[in-house]
Steps between C-alpha positions, in 0.01 A plus 500: 500500500708397203574134552566434131782752491665341805465151352671626183779672695564195717489267198755716319716529811523122496587511128198308375344571165123518498476166324737328746315633802156424357610139442634474855168633635302278263309793350498634147735776388195700397349472848829599665527798265146608586581475872825693466336780304212527746236393250412185696469443873615149580320273743659462842601143410695632201662769715606233749673304223667812362620607845631151572691487172646846571594371847305784659241458773164612366470782759835638379373499143191689617706750701732573209201562275348770724470847353470812709133522397442168684603657830251695714569872496585513871762222457675625185772696679620202703457270199723726288761511776508123553447371146857552366666320792246217497540453125881501532484242777262278305719533193804387697312204644323382186729602212620191320658408175308275267306239695569133438146375429605139554545574870136609537 
């Protein structure tokens, strides 16, 4: 699972700098950087805030962060078949331009 990488990708997709997004989430830039680089595992409360500010349901954030190694061996074939279409669908549903933080 690489949740930090997905957070970084989704933050960049929404055109936020690290400092902007850290301020929106009320965490330090250093902490956000550590999360994004996988050097720190955030608490679930922090992940909830990050997911909310990315306008992604937390389960979607978790799904997007799955790696093939997270999937049981007997499920990998179906996972690899379904993953691209699920990711494309989620991207279409949850892809936004920069989020207006005042509306949150």
